[in-house]
Amino acid sequence: MNKILKNLTVLLVEDDSDSKKIMHDVLSDNFEKVFTAQNGDEGLKKFKKYNPNMVITDVFMPISDGLDMTRYIKEISKDTPVIVLSAHSEKET
């Protein structure tokens, strides 16, 4: 990965512990610091505390989902990139 990423921090918001561990391991190899949160509420608190350079979040989570959290983050810092992911697939019938 690019050396520029080593100077950046990322907030990873994911409720599934297995997915979070895998993504954390990959991101930790490439970013200076990876902060983690279990849901949107915790993610927003950590965003305010650590002010990461970017956010990667699951879309479907309990308590507060990734979309709600993203709306709040964009009110605070419109220039922070947010990547929203989902492991859910839609089955066609």
PDB file of N, CA and C in Angstrom:
ATOM      1  N   MET A   1       0.838  -1.180   0.000  1.00  0.00           N
ATOM      2  CA  MET A   1       0.000   0.000   0.000  1.00  0.00           C
ATOM      3  C   MET A   1       0.882   1.241   0.000  1.00  0.00           C
ATOM      4  N   ASN A   2       0.322   2.317  -0.380  1.00  0.00           N
ATOM      5  CA  ASN A   2       1.014   3.587  -0.475  1.00  0.00           C
ATOM      6  C   ASN A   2       1.489   4.078   0.892  1.00  0.00           C
ATOM      7  N   LYS A   3       2.700   4.626   0.940  1.00  0.00           N
ATOM      8  CA  LYS A   3       3.247   5.143   2.196  1.00  0.00           C
ATOM      9  C   LYS A   3       2.419   6.298   2.740  1.00  0.00           C
ATOM     10  N   ILE A   4       1.700   6.998   1.873  1.00  0.00           N
ATOM     11  CA  ILE A   4       0.863   8.116   2.313  1.00  0.00           C
ATOM     12  C   ILE A   4      -0.197   7.631   3.302  1.00  0.00           C
ATOM     13  N   LEU A   5      -0.743   6.444   3.095  1.00  0.00           N
ATOM     14  CA  LEU A   5      -1.774   5.917   3.984  1.00  0.00           C
ATOM     15  C   LEU A   5      -1.244   5.690   5.389  1.00  0.00           C
ATOM     16  N   LYS A   6       0.035   5.424   5.515  1.00  0.00           N
ATOM     17  CA  LYS A   6       0.620   5.175   6.836  1.00  0.00           C
ATOM     18  C   LYS A   6       0.504   6.388   7.755  1.00  0.00           C
ATOM     19  N   ASN A   7       0.260   7.572   7.196  1.00  0.00           N
ATOM     20  CA  ASN A   7       0.097   8.781   8.004  1.00  0.00           C
ATOM     21  C   ASN A   7      -1.365   9.077   8.310  1.00  0.00           C
ATOM     22  N   LEU A   8      -2.263   8.220   7.867  1.00  0.00           N
ATOM     23  CA  LEU A   8      -3.694   8.467   8.027  1.00  0.00           C
ATOM     24  C   LEU A   8      -4.311   7.531   9.060  1.00  0.00           C
ATOM     25  N   THR A   9      -5.429   7.993   9.634  1.00  0.00           N
ATOM     26  CA  THR A   9      -6.175   7.173  10.586  1.00  0.00           C
ATOM     27  C   THR A   9      -7.545   6.855   9.996  1.00  0.00           C
ATOM     28  N   VAL A  10      -8.106   5.730  10.424  1.00  0.00           N
ATOM     29  CA  VAL A  10      -9.407   5.299   9.917  1.00  0.00           C
ATOM     30  C   VAL A  10     -10.261   4.797  11.077  1.00  0.00           C
ATOM     31  N   LEU A  11     -11.548   5.075  10.994  1.00  0.00           N
ATOM     32  CA  LEU A  11     -12.512   4.547  11.949  1.00  0.00           C
ATOM     33  C   LEU A  11     -13.292   3.441  11.250  1.00  0.00           C
ATOM     34  N   LEU A  12     -13.257   2.247  11.808  1.00  0.00           N
ATOM     35  CA  LEU A  12     -13.974   1.090  11.279  1.00  0.00           C
ATOM     36  C   LEU A  12     -15.165   0.804  12.190  1.00  0.00           C
ATOM     37  N   VAL A  13     -16.368   0.865  11.635  1.00  0.00           N
ATOM     38  CA  VAL A  13     -17.582   0.634  12.417  1.00  0.00           C
ATOM     39  C   VAL A  13     -18.266  -0.613  11.860  1.00  0.00           C
ATOM     40  N   GLU A  14     -18.271  -1.662  12.664  1.00  0.00           N
ATOM     41  CA  GLU A  14     -18.781  -2.972  12.221  1.00  0.00           C
ATOM     42  C   GLU A  14     -19.267  -3.743  13.437  1.00  0.00           C
ATOM     43  N   ASP A  15     -20.479  -4.286  13.367  1.00  0.00           N
ATOM     44  CA  ASP A  15     -21.025  -5.021  14.504  1.00  0.00           C
ATOM     45  C   ASP A  15     -20.650  -6.500  14.504  1.00  0.00           C
ATOM     46  N   ASP A  16     -20.316  -7.056  13.366  1.00  0.00           N
ATOM     47  CA  ASP A  16     -19.929  -8.464  13.290  1.00  0.00           C
ATOM     48  C   ASP A  16     -18.455  -8.610  13.678  1.00  0.00           C
ATOM     49  N   SER A  17     -18.197  -9.333  14.758  1.00  0.00           N
ATOM     50  CA  SER A  17     -16.830  -9.403  15.295  1.00  0.00           C
ATOM     51  C   SER A  17     -15.844 -10.066  14.330  1.00  0.00           C
ATOM     52  N   ASP A  18     -16.280 -11.093  13.601  1.00  0.00           N
ATOM     53  CA  ASP A  18     -15.373 -11.747  12.647  1.00  0.00           C
ATOM     54  C   ASP A  18     -15.000 -10.807  11.500  1.00  0.00           C
ATOM     55  N   SER A  19     -15.992 -10.143  10.941  1.00  0.00           N
ATOM     56  CA  SER A  19     -15.727  -9.189   9.855  1.00  0.00           C
ATOM     57  C   SER A  19     -14.847  -8.047  10.337  1.00  0.00           C
ATOM     58  N   LYS A  20     -15.140  -7.569  11.550  1.00  0.00           N
ATOM     59  CA  LYS A  20     -14.362  -6.453  12.095  1.00  0.00           C
ATOM     60  C   LYS A  20     -12.902  -6.851  12.282  1.00  0.00           C
ATOM     61  N   LYS A  21     -12.648  -8.059  12.768  1.00  0.00           N
ATOM     62  CA  LYS A  21     -11.265  -8.496  12.971  1.00  0.00           C
ATOM     63  C   LYS A  21     -10.515  -8.590  11.647  1.00  0.00           C
ATOM     64  N   ILE A  22     -11.145  -9.186  10.643  1.00  0.00           N
ATOM     65  CA  ILE A  22     -10.494  -9.315   9.331  1.00  0.00           C
ATOM     66  C   ILE A  22     -10.178  -7.939   8.752  1.00  0.00           C
ATOM     67  N   MET A  23     -11.179  -7.050   8.755  1.00  0.00           N
ATOM     68  CA  MET A  23     -10.950  -5.708   8.195  1.00  0.00           C
ATOM     69  C   MET A  23      -9.917  -4.933   9.007  1.00  0.00           C
ATOM     70  N   HIS A  24      -9.955  -5.073  10.332  1.00  0.00           N
ATOM     71  CA  HIS A  24      -8.982  -4.390  11.183  1.00  0.00           C
ATOM     72  C   HIS A  24      -7.569  -4.849  10.851  1.00  0.00           C
ATOM     73  N   ASP A  25      -7.382  -6.145  10.684  1.00  0.00           N
ATOM     74  CA  ASP A  25      -6.055  -6.679  10.363  1.00  0.00           C
ATOM     75  C   ASP A  25      -5.536  -6.122   9.038  1.00  0.00           C
ATOM     76  N   VAL A  26      -6.389  -6.087   8.026  1.00  0.00           N
ATOM     77  CA  VAL A  26      -5.983  -5.554   6.718  1.00  0.00           C
ATOM     78  C   VAL A  26      -5.684  -4.060   6.818  1.00  0.00           C
ATOM     79  N   LEU A  27      -6.562  -3.320   7.458  1.00  0.00           N
ATOM     80  CA  LEU A  27      -6.376  -1.867   7.565  1.00  0.00           C
ATOM     81  C   LEU A  27      -5.157  -1.512   8.414  1.00  0.00           C
ATOM     82  N   SER A  28      -4.909  -2.277   9.466  1.00  0.00           N
ATOM     83  CA  SER A  28      -3.769  -1.990  10.354  1.00  0.00           C
ATOM     84  C   SER A  28      -2.434  -2.098   9.640  1.00  0.00           C
ATOM     85  N   ASP A  29      -2.380  -2.921   8.615  1.00  0.00           N
ATOM     86  CA  ASP A  29      -1.148  -3.044   7.831  1.00  0.00           C
ATOM     87  C   ASP A  29      -0.891  -1.819   6.964  1.00  0.00           C
ATOM     88  N   ASN A  30      -1.923  -1.007   6.763  1.00  0.00           N
ATOM     89  CA  ASN A  30      -1.817   0.082   5.802  1.00  0.00           C
ATOM     90  C   ASN A  30      -2.038   1.480   6.367  1.00  0.00           C
ATOM     91  N   PHE A  31      -2.680   1.584   7.513  1.00  0.00           N
ATOM     92  CA  PHE A  31      -2.960   2.884   8.111  1.00  0.00           C
ATOM     93  C   PHE A  31      -2.207   3.043   9.424  1.00  0.00           C
ATOM     94  N   GLU A  32      -1.939   4.293   9.789  1.00  0.00           N
ATOM     95  CA  GLU A  32      -1.227   4.573  11.035  1.00  0.00           C
ATOM     96  C   GLU A  32      -1.992   4.031  12.237  1.00  0.00           C
ATOM     97  N   LYS A  33      -3.303   4.285  12.282  1.00  0.00           N
ATOM     98  CA  LYS A  33      -4.118   3.862  13.419  1.00  0.00           C
ATOM     99  C   LYS A  33      -5.509   3.512  12.927  1.00  0.00           C
ATOM    100  N   VAL A  34      -6.060   2.414  13.455  1.00  0.00           N
ATOM    101  CA  VAL A  34      -7.422   2.003  13.141  1.00  0.00           C
ATOM    102  C   VAL A  34      -8.221   1.997  14.439  1.00  0.00           C
ATOM    103  N   PHE A  35      -9.235   2.845  14.505  1.00  0.00           N
ATOM    104  CA  PHE A  35     -10.150   2.878  15.642  1.00  0.00           C
ATOM    105  C   PHE A  35     -11.356   2.022  15.265  1.00  0.00           C
ATOM    106  N   THR A  36     -11.947   1.334  16.232  1.00  0.00           N
ATOM    107  CA  THR A  36     -13.101   0.487  15.926  1.00  0.00           C
ATOM    108  C   THR A  36     -14.284   0.838  16.814  1.00  0.00           C
ATOM    109  N   ALA A  37     -15.475   0.540  16.294  1.00  0.00           N
ATOM    110  CA  ALA A  37     -16.717   0.741  17.037  1.00  0.00           C
ATOM    111  C   ALA A  37     -17.699  -0.353  16.633  1.00  0.00           C
ATOM    112  N   GLN A  38     -18.647  -0.660  17.532  1.00  0.00           N
ATOM    113  CA  GLN A  38     -19.625  -1.734  17.329  1.00  0.00           C
ATOM    114  C   GLN A  38     -20.889  -1.290  16.607  1.00  0.00           C
ATOM    115  N   ASN A  39     -21.226  -0.003  16.687  1.00  0.00           N
ATOM    116  CA  ASN A  39     -22.472   0.487  16.098  1.00  0.00           C
ATOM    117  C   ASN A  39     -22.339   1.977  15.792  1.00  0.00           C
ATOM    118  N   GLY A  40     -23.381   2.539  15.202  1.00  0.00           N
ATOM    119  CA  GLY A  40     -23.335   3.934  14.800  1.00  0.00           C
ATOM    120  C   GLY A  40     -23.168   4.911  15.947  1.00  0.00           C
ATOM    121  N   ASP A  41     -23.822   4.659  17.076  1.00  0.00           N
ATOM    122  CA  ASP A  41     -23.679   5.560  18.229  1.00  0.00           C
ATOM    123  C   ASP A  41     -22.243   5.585  18.736  1.00  0.00           C
ATOM    124  N   GLU A  42     -21.672   4.402  18.917  1.00  0.00           N
ATOM    125  CA  GLU A  42     -20.280   4.313  19.372  1.00  0.00           C
ATOM    126  C   GLU A  42     -19.343   4.899  18.315  1.00  0.00           C
ATOM    127  N   GLY A  43     -19.659   4.657  17.049  1.00  0.00           N
ATOM    128  CA  GLY A  43     -18.845   5.201  15.962  1.00  0.00           C
ATOM    129  C   GLY A  43     -18.827   6.716  15.968  1.00  0.00           C
ATOM    130  N   LEU A  44     -19.983   7.333  16.179  1.00  0.00           N
ATOM    131  CA  LEU A  44     -20.057   8.795  16.213  1.00  0.00           C
ATOM    132  C   LEU A  44     -19.256   9.355  17.388  1.00  0.00           C
ATOM    133  N   LYS A  45     -19.348   8.701  18.542  1.00  0.00           N
ATOM    134  CA  LYS A  45     -18.560   9.141  19.706  1.00  0.00           C
ATOM    135  C   LYS A  45     -17.066   9.061  19.413  1.00  0.00           C
ATOM    136  N   LYS A  46     -16.636   7.968  18.803  1.00  0.00           N
ATOM    137  CA  LYS A  46     -15.207   7.821  18.493  1.00  0.00           C
ATOM    138  C   LYS A  46     -14.779   8.776  17.384  1.00  0.00           C
ATOM    139  N   PHE A  47     -15.682   9.069  16.448  1.00  0.00           N
ATOM    140  CA  PHE A  47     -15.362  10.045  15.410  1.00  0.00           C
ATOM    141  C   PHE A  47     -15.089  11.408  16.045  1.00  0.00           C
ATOM    142  N   LYS A  48     -15.959  11.822  16.963  1.00  0.00           N
ATOM    143  CA  LYS A  48     -15.785  13.118  17.640  1.00  0.00           C
ATOM    144  C   LYS A  48     -14.509  13.138  18.483  1.00  0.00           C
ATOM    145  N   LYS A  49     -14.176  12.022  19.100  1.00  0.00           N
ATOM    146  CA  LYS A  49     -12.999  11.952  19.970  1.00  0.00           C
ATOM    147  C   LYS A  49     -11.692  11.919  19.186  1.00  0.00           C
ATOM    148  N   TYR A  50     -11.632  11.109  18.117  1.00  0.00           N
ATOM    149  CA  TYR A  50     -10.365  10.872  17.422  1.00  0.00           C
ATOM    150  C   TYR A  50     -10.207  11.617  16.094  1.00  0.00           C
ATOM    151  N   ASN A  51     -11.309  12.105  15.519  1.00  0.00           N
ATOM    152  CA  ASN A  51     -11.266  12.833  14.249  1.00  0.00           C
ATOM    153  C   ASN A  51     -10.440  12.094  13.187  1.00  0.00           C
ATOM    154  N   PRO A  52     -10.844  10.871  12.819  1.00  0.00           N
ATOM    155  CA  PRO A  52     -10.073  10.094  11.841  1.00  0.00           C
ATOM    156  C   PRO A  52     -10.124  10.725  10.451  1.00  0.00           C
ATOM    157  N   ASN A  53      -9.178  10.342   9.620  1.00  0.00           N
ATOM    158  CA  ASN A  53      -9.122  10.859   8.250  1.00  0.00           C
ATOM    159  C   ASN A  53     -10.207  10.276   7.354  1.00  0.00           C
ATOM    160  N   MET A  54     -10.683   9.076   7.685  1.00  0.00           N
ATOM    161  CA  MET A  54     -11.763   8.460   6.915  1.00  0.00           C
ATOM    162  C   MET A  54     -12.521   7.467   7.781  1.00  0.00           C
ATOM    163  N   VAL A  55     -13.721   7.101   7.321  1.00  0.00           N
ATOM    164  CA  VAL A  55     -14.579   6.171   8.048  1.00  0.00           C
ATOM    165  C   VAL A  55     -15.003   5.056   7.094  1.00  0.00           C
ATOM    166  N   ILE A  56     -14.950   3.824   7.593  1.00  0.00           N
ATOM    167  CA  ILE A  56     -15.495   2.675   6.874  1.00  0.00           C
ATOM    168  C   ILE A  56     -16.544   2.061   7.788  1.00  0.00           C
ATOM    169  N   THR A  57     -17.772   1.930   7.299  1.00  0.00           N
ATOM    170  CA  THR A  57     -18.852   1.461   8.157  1.00  0.00           C
ATOM    171  C   THR A  57     -19.754   0.452   7.467  1.00  0.00           C
ATOM    172  N   ASP A  58     -20.257  -0.463   8.260  1.00  0.00           N
ATOM    173  CA  ASP A  58     -21.316  -1.357   7.810  1.00  0.00           C
ATOM    174  C   ASP A  58     -22.592  -0.520   7.740  1.00  0.00           C
ATOM    175  N   VAL A  59     -23.511  -0.897   6.886  1.00  0.00           N
ATOM    176  CA  VAL A  59     -24.746  -0.138   6.770  1.00  0.00           C
ATOM    177  C   VAL A  59     -25.794  -0.619   7.775  1.00  0.00           C
ATOM    178  N   PHE A  60     -25.906  -1.927   7.990  1.00  0.00           N
ATOM    179  CA  PHE A  60     -26.923  -2.482   8.883  1.00  0.00           C
ATOM    180  C   PHE A  60     -26.305  -2.875  10.217  1.00  0.00           C
ATOM    181  N   MET A  61     -26.651  -2.112  11.269  1.00  0.00           N
ATOM    182  CA  MET A  61     -26.143  -2.398  12.615  1.00  0.00           C
ATOM    183  C   MET A  61     -27.233  -2.072  13.627  1.00  0.00           C
ATOM    184  N   PRO A  62     -27.188  -2.712  14.798  1.00  0.00           N
ATOM    185  CA  PRO A  62     -28.161  -2.381  15.839  1.00  0.00           C
ATOM    186  C   PRO A  62     -27.877  -1.011  16.449  1.00  0.00           C
ATOM    187  N   ILE A  63     -28.830  -0.503  17.173  1.00  0.00           N
ATOM    188  CA  ILE A  63     -28.785   0.775  17.887  1.00  0.00           C
ATOM    189  C   ILE A  63     -28.839   1.943  16.914  1.00  0.00           C
ATOM    190  N   SER A  64     -27.829   2.111  16.104  1.00  0.00           N
ATOM    191  CA  SER A  64     -27.799   3.175  15.097  1.00  0.00           C
ATOM    192  C   SER A  64     -27.044   2.636  13.892  1.00  0.00           C
ATOM    193  N   ASP A  65     -27.664   2.707  12.718  1.00  0.00           N
ATOM    194  CA  ASP A  65     -27.022   2.112  11.548  1.00  0.00           C
ATOM    195  C   ASP A  65     -25.986   3.038  10.916  1.00  0.00           C
ATOM    196  N   GLY A  66     -25.301   2.511   9.913  1.00  0.00           N
ATOM    197  CA  GLY A  66     -24.225   3.249   9.264  1.00  0.00           C
ATOM    198  C   GLY A  66     -24.692   4.484   8.518  1.00  0.00           C
ATOM    199  N   LEU A  67     -25.909   4.445   7.977  1.00  0.00           N
ATOM    200  CA  LEU A  67     -26.416   5.613   7.248  1.00  0.00           C
ATOM    201  C   LEU A  67     -26.725   6.769   8.187  1.00  0.00           C
ATOM    202  N   ASP A  68     -27.367   6.470   9.327  1.00  0.00           N
ATOM    203  CA  ASP A  68     -27.627   7.527  10.313  1.00  0.00           C
ATOM    204  C   ASP A  68     -26.321   8.135  10.803  1.00  0.00           C
ATOM    205  N   MET A  69     -25.363   7.281  11.123  1.00  0.00           N
ATOM    206  CA  MET A  69     -24.068   7.778  11.589  1.00  0.00           C
ATOM    207  C   MET A  69     -23.410   8.647  10.525  1.00  0.00           C
ATOM    208  N   THR A  70     -23.480   8.222   9.268  1.00  0.00           N
ATOM    209  CA  THR A  70     -22.869   8.986   8.179  1.00  0.00           C
ATOM    210  C   THR A  70     -23.496  10.368   8.065  1.00  0.00           C
ATOM    211  N   ARG A  71     -24.808  10.461   8.208  1.00  0.00           N
ATOM    212  CA  ARG A  71     -25.479  11.774   8.164  1.00  0.00           C
ATOM    213  C   ARG A  71     -24.925  12.704   9.242  1.00  0.00           C
ATOM    214  N   TYR A  72     -24.774  12.193  10.455  1.00  0.00           N
ATOM    215  CA  TYR A  72     -24.239  13.011  11.549  1.00  0.00           C
ATOM    216  C   TYR A  72     -22.790  13.402  11.289  1.00  0.00           C
ATOM    217  N   ILE A  73     -22.000  12.475  10.793  1.00  0.00           N
ATOM    218  CA  ILE A  73     -20.595  12.770  10.496  1.00  0.00           C
ATOM    219  C   ILE A  73     -20.501  13.869   9.450  1.00  0.00           C
ATOM    220  N   LYS A  74     -21.347  13.805   8.424  1.00  0.00           N
ATOM    221  CA  LYS A  74     -21.304  14.806   7.358  1.00  0.00           C
ATOM    222  C   LYS A  74     -21.741  16.184   7.853  1.00  0.00           C
ATOM    223  N   GLU A  75     -22.568  16.236   8.903  1.00  0.00           N
ATOM    224  CA  GLU A  75     -22.922  17.518   9.517  1.00  0.00           C
ATOM    225  C   GLU A  75     -21.722  18.114  10.246  1.00  0.00           C
ATOM    226  N   ILE A  76     -20.899  17.252  10.818  1.00  0.00           N
ATOM    227  CA  ILE A  76     -19.725  17.690  11.572  1.00  0.00           C
ATOM    228  C   ILE A  76     -18.558  17.996  10.647  1.00  0.00           C
ATOM    229  N   SER A  77     -18.336  17.116   9.682  1.00  0.00           N
ATOM    230  CA  SER A  77     -17.160  17.216   8.814  1.00  0.00           C
ATOM    231  C   SER A  77     -17.520  16.727   7.412  1.00  0.00           C
ATOM    232  N   LYS A  78     -17.988  17.639   6.578  1.00  0.00           N
ATOM    233  CA  LYS A  78     -18.468  17.244   5.246  1.00  0.00           C
ATOM    234  C   LYS A  78     -17.370  16.699   4.344  1.00  0.00           C
ATOM    235  N   ASP A  79     -16.103  16.995   4.649  1.00  0.00           N
ATOM    236  CA  ASP A  79     -15.002  16.561   3.793  1.00  0.00           C
ATOM    237  C   ASP A  79     -14.419  15.196   4.160  1.00  0.00           C
ATOM    238  N   THR A  80     -14.853  14.615   5.265  1.00  0.00           N
ATOM    239  CA  THR A  80     -14.334  13.303   5.660  1.00  0.00           C
ATOM    240  C   THR A  80     -14.948  12.218   4.778  1.00  0.00           C
ATOM    241  N   PRO A  81     -14.116  11.432   4.083  1.00  0.00           N
ATOM    242  CA  PRO A  81     -14.660  10.351   3.261  1.00  0.00           C
ATOM    243  C   PRO A  81     -15.257   9.245   4.130  1.00  0.00           C
ATOM    244  N   VAL A  82     -16.429   8.766   3.719  1.00  0.00           N
ATOM    245  CA  VAL A  82     -17.092   7.666   4.412  1.00  0.00           C
ATOM    246  C   VAL A  82     -17.412   6.591   3.377  1.00  0.00           C
ATOM    247  N   ILE A  83     -16.942   5.380   3.646  1.00  0.00           N
ATOM    248  CA  ILE A  83     -17.235   4.231   2.790  1.00  0.00           C
ATOM    249  C   ILE A  83     -18.248   3.365   3.528  1.00  0.00           C
ATOM    250  N   VAL A  84     -19.392   3.125   2.902  1.00  0.00           N
ATOM    251  CA  VAL A  84     -20.456   2.341   3.518  1.00  0.00           C
ATOM    252  C   VAL A  84     -20.510   0.978   2.831  1.00  0.00           C
ATOM    253  N   LEU A  85     -20.403  -0.086   3.642  1.00  0.00           N
ATOM    254  CA  LEU A  85     -20.375  -1.460   3.132  1.00  0.00           C
ATOM    255  C   LEU A  85     -21.572  -2.254   3.646  1.00  0.00           C
ATOM    256  N   SER A  86     -21.879  -3.339   2.962  1.00  0.00           N
ATOM    257  CA  SER A  86     -22.902  -4.257   3.444  1.00  0.00           C
ATOM    258  C   SER A  86     -22.551  -5.680   3.030  1.00  0.00           C
ATOM    259  N   ALA A  87     -22.730  -6.597   3.949  1.00  0.00           N
ATOM    260  CA  ALA A  87     -22.520  -8.011   3.644  1.00  0.00           C
ATOM    261  C   ALA A  87     -23.840  -8.669   3.261  1.00  0.00           C
ATOM    262  N   HIS A  88     -24.928  -7.917   3.367  1.00  0.00           N
ATOM    263  CA  HIS A  88     -26.247  -8.448   3.037  1.00  0.00           C
ATOM    264  C   HIS A  88     -26.442  -8.454   1.531  1.00  0.00           C
ATOM    265  N   SER A  89     -27.029  -9.529   1.048  1.00  0.00           N
ATOM    266  CA  SER A  89     -27.330  -9.600  -0.383  1.00  0.00           C
ATOM    267  C   SER A  89     -28.834  -9.731  -0.563  1.00  0.00           C
ATOM    268  N   GLU A  90     -29.292  -9.237  -1.679  1.00  0.00           N
ATOM    269  CA  GLU A  90     -30.713  -9.313  -1.978  1.00  0.00           C
ATOM    270  C   GLU A  90     -30.951 -10.523  -2.868  1.00  0.00           C
ATOM    271  N   LYS A  91     -31.854 -11.379  -2.455  1.00  0.00           N
ATOM    272  CA  LYS A  91     -32.170 -12.568  -3.243  1.00  0.00           C
ATOM    273  C   LYS A  91     -33.327 -12.244  -4.185  1.00  0.00           C
ATOM    274  N   GLU A  92     -33.133 -12.577  -5.450  1.00  0.00           N
ATOM    275  CA  GLU A  92     -34.203 -12.374  -6.422  1.00  0.00           C
ATOM    276  C   GLU A  92     -35.111 -13.586  -6.403  1.00  0.00           C
ATOM    277  N   THR A  93     -36.415 -13.337  -6.542  1.00  0.00           N
ATOM    278  CA  THR A  93     -37.376 -14.448  -6.551  1.00  0.00           C
ATOM    279  C   THR A  93     -38.039 -14.575  -7.894  1.00  0.00           C
TER     280      THR A  93
END
